[in-house]
PDB file of C-alpha atoms and ligand atoms in Angstrom:
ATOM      1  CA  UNK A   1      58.115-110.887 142.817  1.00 78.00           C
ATOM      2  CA  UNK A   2      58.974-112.789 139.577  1.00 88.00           C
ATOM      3  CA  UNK A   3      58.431-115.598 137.158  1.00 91.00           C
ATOM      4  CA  UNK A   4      54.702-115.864 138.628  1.00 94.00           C
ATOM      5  CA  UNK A   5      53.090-118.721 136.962  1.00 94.00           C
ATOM      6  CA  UNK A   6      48.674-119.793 136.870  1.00 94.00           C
ATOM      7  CA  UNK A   7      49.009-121.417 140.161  1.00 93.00           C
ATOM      8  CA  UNK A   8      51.248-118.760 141.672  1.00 96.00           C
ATOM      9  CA  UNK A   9      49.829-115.562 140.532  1.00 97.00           C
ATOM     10  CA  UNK A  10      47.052-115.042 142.144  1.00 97.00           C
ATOM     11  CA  UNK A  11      48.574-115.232 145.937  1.00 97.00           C
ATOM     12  CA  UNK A  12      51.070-112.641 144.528  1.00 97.00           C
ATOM     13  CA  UNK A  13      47.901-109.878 144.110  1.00 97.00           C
ATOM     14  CA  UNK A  14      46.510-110.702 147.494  1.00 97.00           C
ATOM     15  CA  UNK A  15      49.991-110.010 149.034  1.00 96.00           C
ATOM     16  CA  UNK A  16      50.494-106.513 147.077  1.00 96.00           C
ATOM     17  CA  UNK A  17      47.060-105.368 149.060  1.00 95.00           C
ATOM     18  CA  UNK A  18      49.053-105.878 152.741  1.00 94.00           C
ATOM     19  CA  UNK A  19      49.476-102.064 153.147  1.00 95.00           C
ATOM     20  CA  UNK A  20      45.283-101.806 152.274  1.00 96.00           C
ATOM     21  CA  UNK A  21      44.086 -99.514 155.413  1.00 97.00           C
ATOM     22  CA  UNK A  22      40.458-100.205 154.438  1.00 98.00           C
ATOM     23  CA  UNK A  23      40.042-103.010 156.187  1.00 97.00           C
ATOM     24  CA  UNK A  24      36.918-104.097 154.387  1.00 98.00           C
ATOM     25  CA  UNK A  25      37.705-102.872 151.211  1.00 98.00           C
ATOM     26  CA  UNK A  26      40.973-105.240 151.148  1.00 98.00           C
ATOM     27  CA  UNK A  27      38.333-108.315 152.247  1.00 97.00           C
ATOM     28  CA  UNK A  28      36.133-107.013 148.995  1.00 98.00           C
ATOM     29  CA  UNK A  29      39.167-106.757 146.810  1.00 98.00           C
ATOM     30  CA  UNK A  30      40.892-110.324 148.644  1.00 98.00           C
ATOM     31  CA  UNK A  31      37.445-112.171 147.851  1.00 98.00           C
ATOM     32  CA  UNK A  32      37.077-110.599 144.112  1.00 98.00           C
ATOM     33  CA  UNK A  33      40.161-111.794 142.979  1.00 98.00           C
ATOM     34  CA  UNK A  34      39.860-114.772 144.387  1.00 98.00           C
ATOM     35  CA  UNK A  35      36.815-115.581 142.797  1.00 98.00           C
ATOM     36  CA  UNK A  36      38.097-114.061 139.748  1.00 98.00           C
ATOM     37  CA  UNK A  37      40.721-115.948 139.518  1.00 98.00           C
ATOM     38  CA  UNK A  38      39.081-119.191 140.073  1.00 98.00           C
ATOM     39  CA  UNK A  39      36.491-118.195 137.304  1.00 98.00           C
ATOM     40  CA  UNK A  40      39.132-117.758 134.498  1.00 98.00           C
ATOM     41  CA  UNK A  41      40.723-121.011 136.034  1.00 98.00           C
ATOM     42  CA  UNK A  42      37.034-123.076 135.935  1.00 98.00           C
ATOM     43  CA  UNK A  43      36.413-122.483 132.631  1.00 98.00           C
ATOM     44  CA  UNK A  44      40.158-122.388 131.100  1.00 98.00           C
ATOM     45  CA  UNK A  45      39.501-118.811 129.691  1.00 98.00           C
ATOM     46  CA  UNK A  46      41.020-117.936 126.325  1.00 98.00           C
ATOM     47  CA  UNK A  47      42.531-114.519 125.258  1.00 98.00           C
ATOM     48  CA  UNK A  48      39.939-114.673 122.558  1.00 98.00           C
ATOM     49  CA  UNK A  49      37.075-114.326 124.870  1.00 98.00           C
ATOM     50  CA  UNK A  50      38.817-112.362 127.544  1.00 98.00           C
ATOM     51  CA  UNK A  51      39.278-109.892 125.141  1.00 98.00           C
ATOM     52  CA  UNK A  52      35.383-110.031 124.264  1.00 98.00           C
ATOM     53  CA  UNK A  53      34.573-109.777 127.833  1.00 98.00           C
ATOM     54  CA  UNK A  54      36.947-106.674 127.940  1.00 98.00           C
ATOM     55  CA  UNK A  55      34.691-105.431 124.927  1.00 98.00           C
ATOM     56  CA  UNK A  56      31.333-105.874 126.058  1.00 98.00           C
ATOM     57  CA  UNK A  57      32.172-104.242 129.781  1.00 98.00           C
ATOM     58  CA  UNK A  58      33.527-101.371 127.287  1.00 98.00           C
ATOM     59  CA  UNK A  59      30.201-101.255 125.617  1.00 98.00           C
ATOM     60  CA  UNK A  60      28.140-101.759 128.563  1.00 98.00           C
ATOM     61  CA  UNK A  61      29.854 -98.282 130.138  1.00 98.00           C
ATOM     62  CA  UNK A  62      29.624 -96.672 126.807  1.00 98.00           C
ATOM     63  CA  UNK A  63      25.699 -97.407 127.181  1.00 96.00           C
ATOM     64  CA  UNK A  64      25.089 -95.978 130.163  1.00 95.00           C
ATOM     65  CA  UNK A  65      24.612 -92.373 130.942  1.00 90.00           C
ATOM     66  CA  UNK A  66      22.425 -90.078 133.445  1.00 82.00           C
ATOM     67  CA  UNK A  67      19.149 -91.649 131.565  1.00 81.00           C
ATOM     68  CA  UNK A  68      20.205 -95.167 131.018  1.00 87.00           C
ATOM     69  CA  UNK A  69      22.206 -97.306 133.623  1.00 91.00           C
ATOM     70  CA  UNK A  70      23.213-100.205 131.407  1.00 96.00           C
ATOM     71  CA  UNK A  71      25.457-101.496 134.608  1.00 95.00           C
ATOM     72  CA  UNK A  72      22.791-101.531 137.181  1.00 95.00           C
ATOM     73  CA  UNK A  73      20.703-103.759 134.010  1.00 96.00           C
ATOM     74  CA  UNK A  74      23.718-106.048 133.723  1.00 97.00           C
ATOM     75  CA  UNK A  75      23.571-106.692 137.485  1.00 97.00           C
ATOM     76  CA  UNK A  76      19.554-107.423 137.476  1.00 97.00           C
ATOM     77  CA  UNK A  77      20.206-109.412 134.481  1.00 98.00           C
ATOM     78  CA  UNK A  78      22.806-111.415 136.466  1.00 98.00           C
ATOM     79  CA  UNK A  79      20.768-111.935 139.737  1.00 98.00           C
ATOM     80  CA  UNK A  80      23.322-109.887 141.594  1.00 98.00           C
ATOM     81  CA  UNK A  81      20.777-106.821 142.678  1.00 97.00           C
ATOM     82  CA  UNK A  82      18.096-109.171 144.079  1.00 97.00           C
ATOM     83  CA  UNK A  83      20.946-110.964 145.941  1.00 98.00           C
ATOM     84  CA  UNK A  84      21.900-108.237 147.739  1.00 97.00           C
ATOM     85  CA  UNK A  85      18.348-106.696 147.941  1.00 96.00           C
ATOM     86  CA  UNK A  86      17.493-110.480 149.679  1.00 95.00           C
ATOM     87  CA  UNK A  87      20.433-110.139 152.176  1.00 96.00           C
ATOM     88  CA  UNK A  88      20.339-106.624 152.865  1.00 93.00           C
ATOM     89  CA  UNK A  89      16.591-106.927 153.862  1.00 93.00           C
ATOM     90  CA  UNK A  90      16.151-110.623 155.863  1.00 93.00           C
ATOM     91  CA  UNK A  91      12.993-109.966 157.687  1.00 91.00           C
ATOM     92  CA  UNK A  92      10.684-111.079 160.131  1.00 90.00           C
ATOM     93  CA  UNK A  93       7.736-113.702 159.641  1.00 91.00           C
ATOM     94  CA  UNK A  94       4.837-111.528 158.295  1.00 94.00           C
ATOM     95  CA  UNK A  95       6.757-108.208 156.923  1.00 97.00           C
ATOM     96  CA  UNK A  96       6.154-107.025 152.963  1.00 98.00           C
ATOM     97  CA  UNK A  97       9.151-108.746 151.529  1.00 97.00           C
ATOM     98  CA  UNK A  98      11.756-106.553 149.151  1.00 97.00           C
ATOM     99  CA  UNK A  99      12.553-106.608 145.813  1.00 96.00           C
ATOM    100  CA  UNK A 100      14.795-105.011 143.359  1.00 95.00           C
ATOM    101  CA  UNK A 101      14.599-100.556 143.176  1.00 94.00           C
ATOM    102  CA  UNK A 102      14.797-100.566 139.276  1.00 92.00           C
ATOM    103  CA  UNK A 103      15.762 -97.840 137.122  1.00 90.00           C
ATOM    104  CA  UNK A 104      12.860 -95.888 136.455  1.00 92.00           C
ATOM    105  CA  UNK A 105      12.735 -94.230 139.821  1.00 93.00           C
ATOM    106  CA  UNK A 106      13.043 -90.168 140.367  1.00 91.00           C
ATOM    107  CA  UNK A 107      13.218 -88.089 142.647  1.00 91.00           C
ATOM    108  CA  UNK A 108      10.886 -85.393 142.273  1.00 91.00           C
ATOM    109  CA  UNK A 109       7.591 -87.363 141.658  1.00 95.00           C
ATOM    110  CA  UNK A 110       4.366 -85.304 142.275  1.00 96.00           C
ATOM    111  CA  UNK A 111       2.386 -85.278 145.880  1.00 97.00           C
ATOM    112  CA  UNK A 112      -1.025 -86.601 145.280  1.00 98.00           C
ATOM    113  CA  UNK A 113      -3.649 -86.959 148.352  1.00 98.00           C
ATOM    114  CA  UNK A 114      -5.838 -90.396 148.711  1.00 98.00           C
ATOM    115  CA  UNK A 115      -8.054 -90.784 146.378  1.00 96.00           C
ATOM    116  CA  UNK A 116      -5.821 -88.818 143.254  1.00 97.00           C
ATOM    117  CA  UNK A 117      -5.338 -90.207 139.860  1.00 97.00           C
ATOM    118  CA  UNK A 118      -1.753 -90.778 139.244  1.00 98.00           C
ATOM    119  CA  UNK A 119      -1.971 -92.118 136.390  1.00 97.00           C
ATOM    120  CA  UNK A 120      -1.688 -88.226 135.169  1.00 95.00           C
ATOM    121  CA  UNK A 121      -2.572 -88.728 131.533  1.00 93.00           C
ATOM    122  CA  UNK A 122      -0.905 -92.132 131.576  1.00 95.00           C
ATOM    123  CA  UNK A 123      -2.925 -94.647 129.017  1.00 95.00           C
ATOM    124  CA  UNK A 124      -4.204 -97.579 130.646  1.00 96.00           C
ATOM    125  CA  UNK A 125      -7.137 -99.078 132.277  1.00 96.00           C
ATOM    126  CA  UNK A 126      -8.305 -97.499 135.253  1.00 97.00           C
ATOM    127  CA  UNK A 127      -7.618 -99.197 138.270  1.00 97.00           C
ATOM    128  CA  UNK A 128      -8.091 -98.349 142.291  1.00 98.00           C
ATOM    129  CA  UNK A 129      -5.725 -99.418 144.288  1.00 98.00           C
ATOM    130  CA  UNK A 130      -6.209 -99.443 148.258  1.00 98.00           C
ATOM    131  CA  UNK A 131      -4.728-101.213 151.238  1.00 98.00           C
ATOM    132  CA  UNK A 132      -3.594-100.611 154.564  1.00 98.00           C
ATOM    133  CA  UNK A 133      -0.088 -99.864 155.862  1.00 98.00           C
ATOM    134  CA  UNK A 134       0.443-101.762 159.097  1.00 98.00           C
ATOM    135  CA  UNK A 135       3.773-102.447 161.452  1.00 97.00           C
ATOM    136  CA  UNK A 136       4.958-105.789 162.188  1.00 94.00           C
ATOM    137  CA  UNK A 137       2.788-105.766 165.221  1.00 94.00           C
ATOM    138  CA  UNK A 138      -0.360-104.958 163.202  1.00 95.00           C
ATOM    139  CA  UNK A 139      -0.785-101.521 164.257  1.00 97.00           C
ATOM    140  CA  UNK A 140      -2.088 -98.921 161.425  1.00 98.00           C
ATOM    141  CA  UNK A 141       1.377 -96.381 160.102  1.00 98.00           C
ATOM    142  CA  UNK A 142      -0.166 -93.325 160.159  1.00 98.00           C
ATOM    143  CA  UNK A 143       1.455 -90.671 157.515  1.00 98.00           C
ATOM    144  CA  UNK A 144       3.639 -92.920 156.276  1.00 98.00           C
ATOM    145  CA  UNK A 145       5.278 -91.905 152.687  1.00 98.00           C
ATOM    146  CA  UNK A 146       4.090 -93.889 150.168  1.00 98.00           C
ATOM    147  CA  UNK A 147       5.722 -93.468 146.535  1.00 98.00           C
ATOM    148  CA  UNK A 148       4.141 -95.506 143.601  1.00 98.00           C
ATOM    149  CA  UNK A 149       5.448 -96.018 140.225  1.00 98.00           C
ATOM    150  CA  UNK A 150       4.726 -97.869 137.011  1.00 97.00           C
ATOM    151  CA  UNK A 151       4.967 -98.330 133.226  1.00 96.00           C
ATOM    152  CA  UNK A 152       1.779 -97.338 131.109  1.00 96.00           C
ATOM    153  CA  UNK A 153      -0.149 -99.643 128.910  1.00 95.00           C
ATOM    154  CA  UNK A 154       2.671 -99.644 126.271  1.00 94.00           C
ATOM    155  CA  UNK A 155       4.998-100.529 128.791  1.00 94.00           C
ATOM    156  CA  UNK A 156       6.266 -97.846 129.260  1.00 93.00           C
ATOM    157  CA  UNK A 157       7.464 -95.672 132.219  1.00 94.00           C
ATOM    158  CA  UNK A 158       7.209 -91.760 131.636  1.00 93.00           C
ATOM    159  CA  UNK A 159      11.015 -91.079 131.730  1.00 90.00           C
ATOM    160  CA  UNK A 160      10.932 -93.548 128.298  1.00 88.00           C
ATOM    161  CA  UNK A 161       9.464 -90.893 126.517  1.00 88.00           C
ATOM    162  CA  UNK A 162      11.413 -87.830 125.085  1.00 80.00           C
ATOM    163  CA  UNK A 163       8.804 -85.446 124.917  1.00 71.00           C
ATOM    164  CA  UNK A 164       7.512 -86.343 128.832  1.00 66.00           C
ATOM    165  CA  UNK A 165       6.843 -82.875 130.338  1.00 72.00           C
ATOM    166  CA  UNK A 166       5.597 -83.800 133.580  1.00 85.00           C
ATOM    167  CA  UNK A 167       5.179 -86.998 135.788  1.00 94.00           C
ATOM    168  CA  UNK A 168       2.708 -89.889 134.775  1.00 95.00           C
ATOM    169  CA  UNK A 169       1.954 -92.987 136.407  1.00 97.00           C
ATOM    170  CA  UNK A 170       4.058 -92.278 139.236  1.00 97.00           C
ATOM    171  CA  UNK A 171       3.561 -89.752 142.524  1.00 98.00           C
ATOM    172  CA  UNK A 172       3.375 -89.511 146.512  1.00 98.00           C
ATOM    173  CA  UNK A 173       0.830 -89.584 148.901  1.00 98.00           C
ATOM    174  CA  UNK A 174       0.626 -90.719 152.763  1.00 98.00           C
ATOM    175  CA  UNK A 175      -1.302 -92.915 154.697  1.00 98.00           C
ATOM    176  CA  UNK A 176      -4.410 -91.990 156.402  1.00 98.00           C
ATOM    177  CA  UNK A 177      -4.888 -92.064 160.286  1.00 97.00           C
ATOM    178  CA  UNK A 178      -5.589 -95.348 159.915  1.00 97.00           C
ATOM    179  CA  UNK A 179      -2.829 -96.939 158.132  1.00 98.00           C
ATOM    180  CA  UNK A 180      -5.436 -96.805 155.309  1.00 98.00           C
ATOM    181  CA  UNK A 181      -4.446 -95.665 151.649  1.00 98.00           C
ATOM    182  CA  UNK A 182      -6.015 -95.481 147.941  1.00 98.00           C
ATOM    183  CA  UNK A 183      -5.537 -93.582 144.550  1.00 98.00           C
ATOM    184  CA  UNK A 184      -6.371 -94.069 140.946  1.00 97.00           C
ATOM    185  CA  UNK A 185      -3.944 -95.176 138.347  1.00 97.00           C
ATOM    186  CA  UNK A 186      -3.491 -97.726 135.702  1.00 97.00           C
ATOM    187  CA  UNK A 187      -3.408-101.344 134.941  1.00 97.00           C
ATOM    188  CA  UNK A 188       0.260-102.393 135.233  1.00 94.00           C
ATOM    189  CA  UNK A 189       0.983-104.519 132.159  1.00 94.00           C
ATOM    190  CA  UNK A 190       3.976-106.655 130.881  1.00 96.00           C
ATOM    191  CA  UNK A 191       6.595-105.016 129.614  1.00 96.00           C
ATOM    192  CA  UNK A 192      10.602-105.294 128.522  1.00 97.00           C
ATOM    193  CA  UNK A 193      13.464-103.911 130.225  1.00 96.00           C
ATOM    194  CA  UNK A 194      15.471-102.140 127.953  1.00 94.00           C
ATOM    195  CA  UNK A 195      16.911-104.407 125.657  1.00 96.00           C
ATOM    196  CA  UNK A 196      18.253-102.294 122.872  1.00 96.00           C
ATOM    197  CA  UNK A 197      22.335-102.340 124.159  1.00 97.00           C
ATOM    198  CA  UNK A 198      24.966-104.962 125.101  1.00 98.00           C
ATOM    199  CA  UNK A 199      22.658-106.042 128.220  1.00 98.00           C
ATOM    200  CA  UNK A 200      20.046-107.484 125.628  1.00 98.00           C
ATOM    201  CA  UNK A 201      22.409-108.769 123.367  1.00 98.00           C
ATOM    202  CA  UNK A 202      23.545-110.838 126.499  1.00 98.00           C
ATOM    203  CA  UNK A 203      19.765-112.157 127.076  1.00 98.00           C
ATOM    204  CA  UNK A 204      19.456-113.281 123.339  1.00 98.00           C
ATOM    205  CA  UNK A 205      22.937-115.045 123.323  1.00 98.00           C
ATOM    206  CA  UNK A 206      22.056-117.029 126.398  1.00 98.00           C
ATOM    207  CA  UNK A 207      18.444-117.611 125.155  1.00 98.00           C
ATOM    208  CA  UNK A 208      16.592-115.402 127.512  1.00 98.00           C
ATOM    209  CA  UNK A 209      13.562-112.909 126.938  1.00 98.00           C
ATOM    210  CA  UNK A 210      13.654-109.321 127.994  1.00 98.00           C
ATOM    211  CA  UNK A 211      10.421-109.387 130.310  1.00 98.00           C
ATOM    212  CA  UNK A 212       9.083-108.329 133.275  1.00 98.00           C
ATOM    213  CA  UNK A 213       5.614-109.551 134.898  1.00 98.00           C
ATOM    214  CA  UNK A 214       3.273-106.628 134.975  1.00 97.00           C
ATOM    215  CA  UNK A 215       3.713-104.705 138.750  1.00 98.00           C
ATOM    216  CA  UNK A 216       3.636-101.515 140.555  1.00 98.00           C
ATOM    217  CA  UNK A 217       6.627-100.362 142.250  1.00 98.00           C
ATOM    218  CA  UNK A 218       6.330 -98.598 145.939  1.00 98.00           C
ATOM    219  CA  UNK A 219       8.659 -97.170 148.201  1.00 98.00           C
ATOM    220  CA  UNK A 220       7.028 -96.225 152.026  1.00 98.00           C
ATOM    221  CA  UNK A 221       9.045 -94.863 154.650  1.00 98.00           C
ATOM    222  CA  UNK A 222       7.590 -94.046 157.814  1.00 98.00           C
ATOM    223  CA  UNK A 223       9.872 -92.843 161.124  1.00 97.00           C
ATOM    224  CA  UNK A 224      10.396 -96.215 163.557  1.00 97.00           C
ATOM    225  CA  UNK A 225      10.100 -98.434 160.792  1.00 97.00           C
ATOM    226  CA  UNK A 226      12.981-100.066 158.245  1.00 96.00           C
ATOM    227  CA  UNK A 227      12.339 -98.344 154.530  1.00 97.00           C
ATOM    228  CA  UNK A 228      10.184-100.627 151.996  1.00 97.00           C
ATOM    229  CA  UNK A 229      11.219-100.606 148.721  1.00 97.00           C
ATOM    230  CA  UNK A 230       8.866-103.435 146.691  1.00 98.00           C
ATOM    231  CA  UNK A 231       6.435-104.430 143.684  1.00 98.00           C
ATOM    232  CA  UNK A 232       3.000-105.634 143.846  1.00 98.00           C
ATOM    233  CA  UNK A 233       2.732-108.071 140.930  1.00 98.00           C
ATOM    234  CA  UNK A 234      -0.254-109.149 139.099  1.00 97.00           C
ATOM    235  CA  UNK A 235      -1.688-112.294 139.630  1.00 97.00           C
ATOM    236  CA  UNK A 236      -1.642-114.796 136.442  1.00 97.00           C
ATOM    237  CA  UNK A 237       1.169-112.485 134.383  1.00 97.00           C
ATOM    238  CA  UNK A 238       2.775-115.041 131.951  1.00 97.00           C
ATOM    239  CA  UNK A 239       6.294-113.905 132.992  1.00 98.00           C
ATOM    240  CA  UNK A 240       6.013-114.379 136.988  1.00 98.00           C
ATOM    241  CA  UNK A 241       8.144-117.737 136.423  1.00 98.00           C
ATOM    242  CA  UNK A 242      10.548-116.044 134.208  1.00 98.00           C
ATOM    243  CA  UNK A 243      10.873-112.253 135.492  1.00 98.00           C
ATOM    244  CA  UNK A 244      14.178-110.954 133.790  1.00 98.00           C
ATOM    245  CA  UNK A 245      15.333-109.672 137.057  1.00 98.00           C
ATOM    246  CA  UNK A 246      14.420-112.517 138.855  1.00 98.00           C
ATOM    247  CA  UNK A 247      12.562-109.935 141.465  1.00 98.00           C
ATOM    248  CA  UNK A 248       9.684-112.232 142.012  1.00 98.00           C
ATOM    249  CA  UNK A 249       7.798-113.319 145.181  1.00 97.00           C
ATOM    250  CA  UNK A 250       4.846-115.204 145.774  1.00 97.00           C
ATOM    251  CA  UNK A 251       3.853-112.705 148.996  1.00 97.00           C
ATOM    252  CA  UNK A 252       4.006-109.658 146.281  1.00 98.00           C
ATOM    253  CA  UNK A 253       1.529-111.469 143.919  1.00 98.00           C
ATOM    254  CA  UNK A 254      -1.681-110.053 144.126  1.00 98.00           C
ATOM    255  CA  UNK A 255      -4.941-110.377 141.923  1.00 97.00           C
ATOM    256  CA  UNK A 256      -6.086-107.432 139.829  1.00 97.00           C
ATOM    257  CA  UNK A 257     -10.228-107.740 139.971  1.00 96.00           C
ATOM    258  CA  UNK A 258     -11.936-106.269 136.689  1.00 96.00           C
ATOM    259  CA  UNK A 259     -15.246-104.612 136.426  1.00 96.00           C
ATOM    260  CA  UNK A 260     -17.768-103.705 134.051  1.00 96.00           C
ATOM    261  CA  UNK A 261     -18.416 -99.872 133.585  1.00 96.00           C
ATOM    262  CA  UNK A 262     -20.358 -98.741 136.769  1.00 95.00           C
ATOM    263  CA  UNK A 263     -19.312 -97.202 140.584  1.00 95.00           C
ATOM    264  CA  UNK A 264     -15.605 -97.584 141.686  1.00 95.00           C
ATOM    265  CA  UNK A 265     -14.639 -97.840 145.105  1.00 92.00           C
ATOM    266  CA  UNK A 266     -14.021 -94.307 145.852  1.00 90.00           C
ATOM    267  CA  UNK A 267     -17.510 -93.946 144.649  1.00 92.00           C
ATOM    268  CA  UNK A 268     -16.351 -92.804 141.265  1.00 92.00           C
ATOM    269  CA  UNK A 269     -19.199 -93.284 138.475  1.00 95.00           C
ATOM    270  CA  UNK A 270     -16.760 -94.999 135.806  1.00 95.00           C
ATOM    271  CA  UNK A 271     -18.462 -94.860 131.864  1.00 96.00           C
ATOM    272  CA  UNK A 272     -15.619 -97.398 130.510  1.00 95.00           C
ATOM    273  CA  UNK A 273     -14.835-100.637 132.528  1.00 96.00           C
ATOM    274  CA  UNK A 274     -11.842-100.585 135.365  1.00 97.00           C
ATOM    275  CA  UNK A 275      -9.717-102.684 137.892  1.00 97.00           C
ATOM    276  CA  UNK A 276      -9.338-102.763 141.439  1.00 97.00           C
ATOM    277  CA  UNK A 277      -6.387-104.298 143.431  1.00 98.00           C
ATOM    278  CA  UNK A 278      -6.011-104.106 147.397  1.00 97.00           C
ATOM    279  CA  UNK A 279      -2.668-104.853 149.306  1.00 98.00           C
ATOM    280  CA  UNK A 280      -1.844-104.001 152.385  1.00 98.00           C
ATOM    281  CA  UNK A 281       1.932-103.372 153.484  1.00 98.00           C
ATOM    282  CA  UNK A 282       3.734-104.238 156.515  1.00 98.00           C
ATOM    283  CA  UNK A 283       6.916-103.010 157.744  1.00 98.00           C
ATOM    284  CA  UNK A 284       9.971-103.982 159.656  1.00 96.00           C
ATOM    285  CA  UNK A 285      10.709-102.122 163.181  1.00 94.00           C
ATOM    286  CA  UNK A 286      14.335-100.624 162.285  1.00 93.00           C
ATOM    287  CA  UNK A 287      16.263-101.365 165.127  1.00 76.00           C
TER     288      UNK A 287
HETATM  289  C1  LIG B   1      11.780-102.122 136.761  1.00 61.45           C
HETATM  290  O1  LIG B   1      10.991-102.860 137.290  1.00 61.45           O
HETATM  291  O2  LIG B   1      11.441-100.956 136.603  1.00 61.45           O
HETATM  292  C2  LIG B   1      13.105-102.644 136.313  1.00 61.45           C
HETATM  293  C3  LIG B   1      13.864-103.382 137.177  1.00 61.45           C
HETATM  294  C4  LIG B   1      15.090-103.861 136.746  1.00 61.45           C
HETATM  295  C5  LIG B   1      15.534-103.607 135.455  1.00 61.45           C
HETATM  296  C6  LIG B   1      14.737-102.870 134.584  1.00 61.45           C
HETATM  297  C7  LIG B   1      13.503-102.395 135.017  1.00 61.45           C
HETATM  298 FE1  LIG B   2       9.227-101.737 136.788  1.00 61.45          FE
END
């Protein structure tokens, strides 16, 4: 195949993928190039900026390593994670809606039982959290696996800090008999995804800020039911219109009560003042 031209080339890549045995990795590649093409076409691109688009990929690989996934940043930056999060997870009427995993998450968080403090040495206000875990038809989730996590006061999460030596603000527990569930942790607050590499250089060329609207992040998994992987946001956060991840959802908004010093719900006698937020989940039958 020769003397390919703009308006011939791109029918010339989708015929070298013929022999493709994946059959849906040819569609992938088919629609990709397509769309890549059409991109480059749209907006006449130059050699100049292809070249700077070459570079900041380059940069955005060079960024990311087992601590820092500068990719997975460029695709929350971009909308493209809570696109697929919102087609991957179309639910019912009624169901805790999903949002975007993040990058803070590990695996080996500590087990906590109801009523623990998470928080773990993580500065912040005290808050209680409690709720119930239900299924789509209202009935309590007994056991189910409930994993929190969330960024301290600073706005920080613990894997942020070098000297971390073991888990705060994050950990497991598992609902009671009743679909019930509570610990102790921290105010969420605002805070900026990591904006320090060719991601936030991005958000300042285009004009946009770095932030996040204060929320805790929860994964539950329970056996029958689809997994949950969401945020409960605080109500009246300044950046709920604007999250940088655009992960936000008027069902995961919830409001964050605060109290003078005095007894919390678990019947803890608090000296300093604290918060309380309740939200119940409800999960998807998995098919
Ligand atoms: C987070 O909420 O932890 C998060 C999500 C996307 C990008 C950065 C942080
Ligand atoms: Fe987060």
């Amino acid at each position: 195949m020769r003397n390919l031209d703009e308006n011939t080339i791109t029918d010339a890549v989708l015929a070298r993928h013929a022999n493709a045995t994946d059959a849906r990795l040819k569609d992938i590649v088919t629609s990709l190039v397509r769309h890549l093409h059409a991109f480059a076409r749209e907006v006449n691109l130059t050699e100049a900026e292809w070249e700077a688009g070459i570079r900041f990929l380059t940069e955005v690989g060079h960024m990311t390593d087992a601590r820092r996934q500068e990719f997975i940043l460029l695709s929350d930056t971009l909308g493209l994670s809570m696109l697929v999060t919102a087609m991957a997870h179309r639910k019912p009427e009624g169901c805790t809606e999903a949002t975007v995993f993040g990058p803070f998450f590990v695996d080996d968080a500590p087990a906590y039982d109801n009523g623990g403090d998470v928080a773990n040495g993580a500065q912040g206000e005290p808050c209680f959290v409690s709720g119930v875990v239900r299924g789509s038809r209202g009935e309590p989730v007994a056991g189910a696996r409930i994993e929190v996590w969330q960024a301290d006061a600073a706005g920080f999460y613990d894997v942020q800090y070098s000297d971390v030596e073991n888990h705060r603000a994050r950990g497991v527990l598992h609902s009671l008999p009743d679909g019930r569930y509570h610990f102790r942790s921290i105010v969420a607050e605002p805070y900026p995804i990591p904006h320090d590499g060719p991601v936030g250089r991005m958000l300042d060329a285009l004009g946009r800020h770095p932030w996040r609207p204060a929320h805790l992040h929860f994964m539950i998994t329970a056996p029958g039911y689809e997994r949950l992987v969401t945020h409960v946001f605080r109500e009246g956060d300044r950046y709920l219109d604007s999250d940088a991840v655009f992960g936000v959802r008027s069902s995961l908004i919830a409001p964050w009560h605060h109290h003078a010093s005095g007894t919390a719900p678990d019947g803890t006698v608090m000296a300093t003042p604290f918060s309380t937020l309740e939200f119940d989940f409800v999960l998807n039958r998995s098919s």
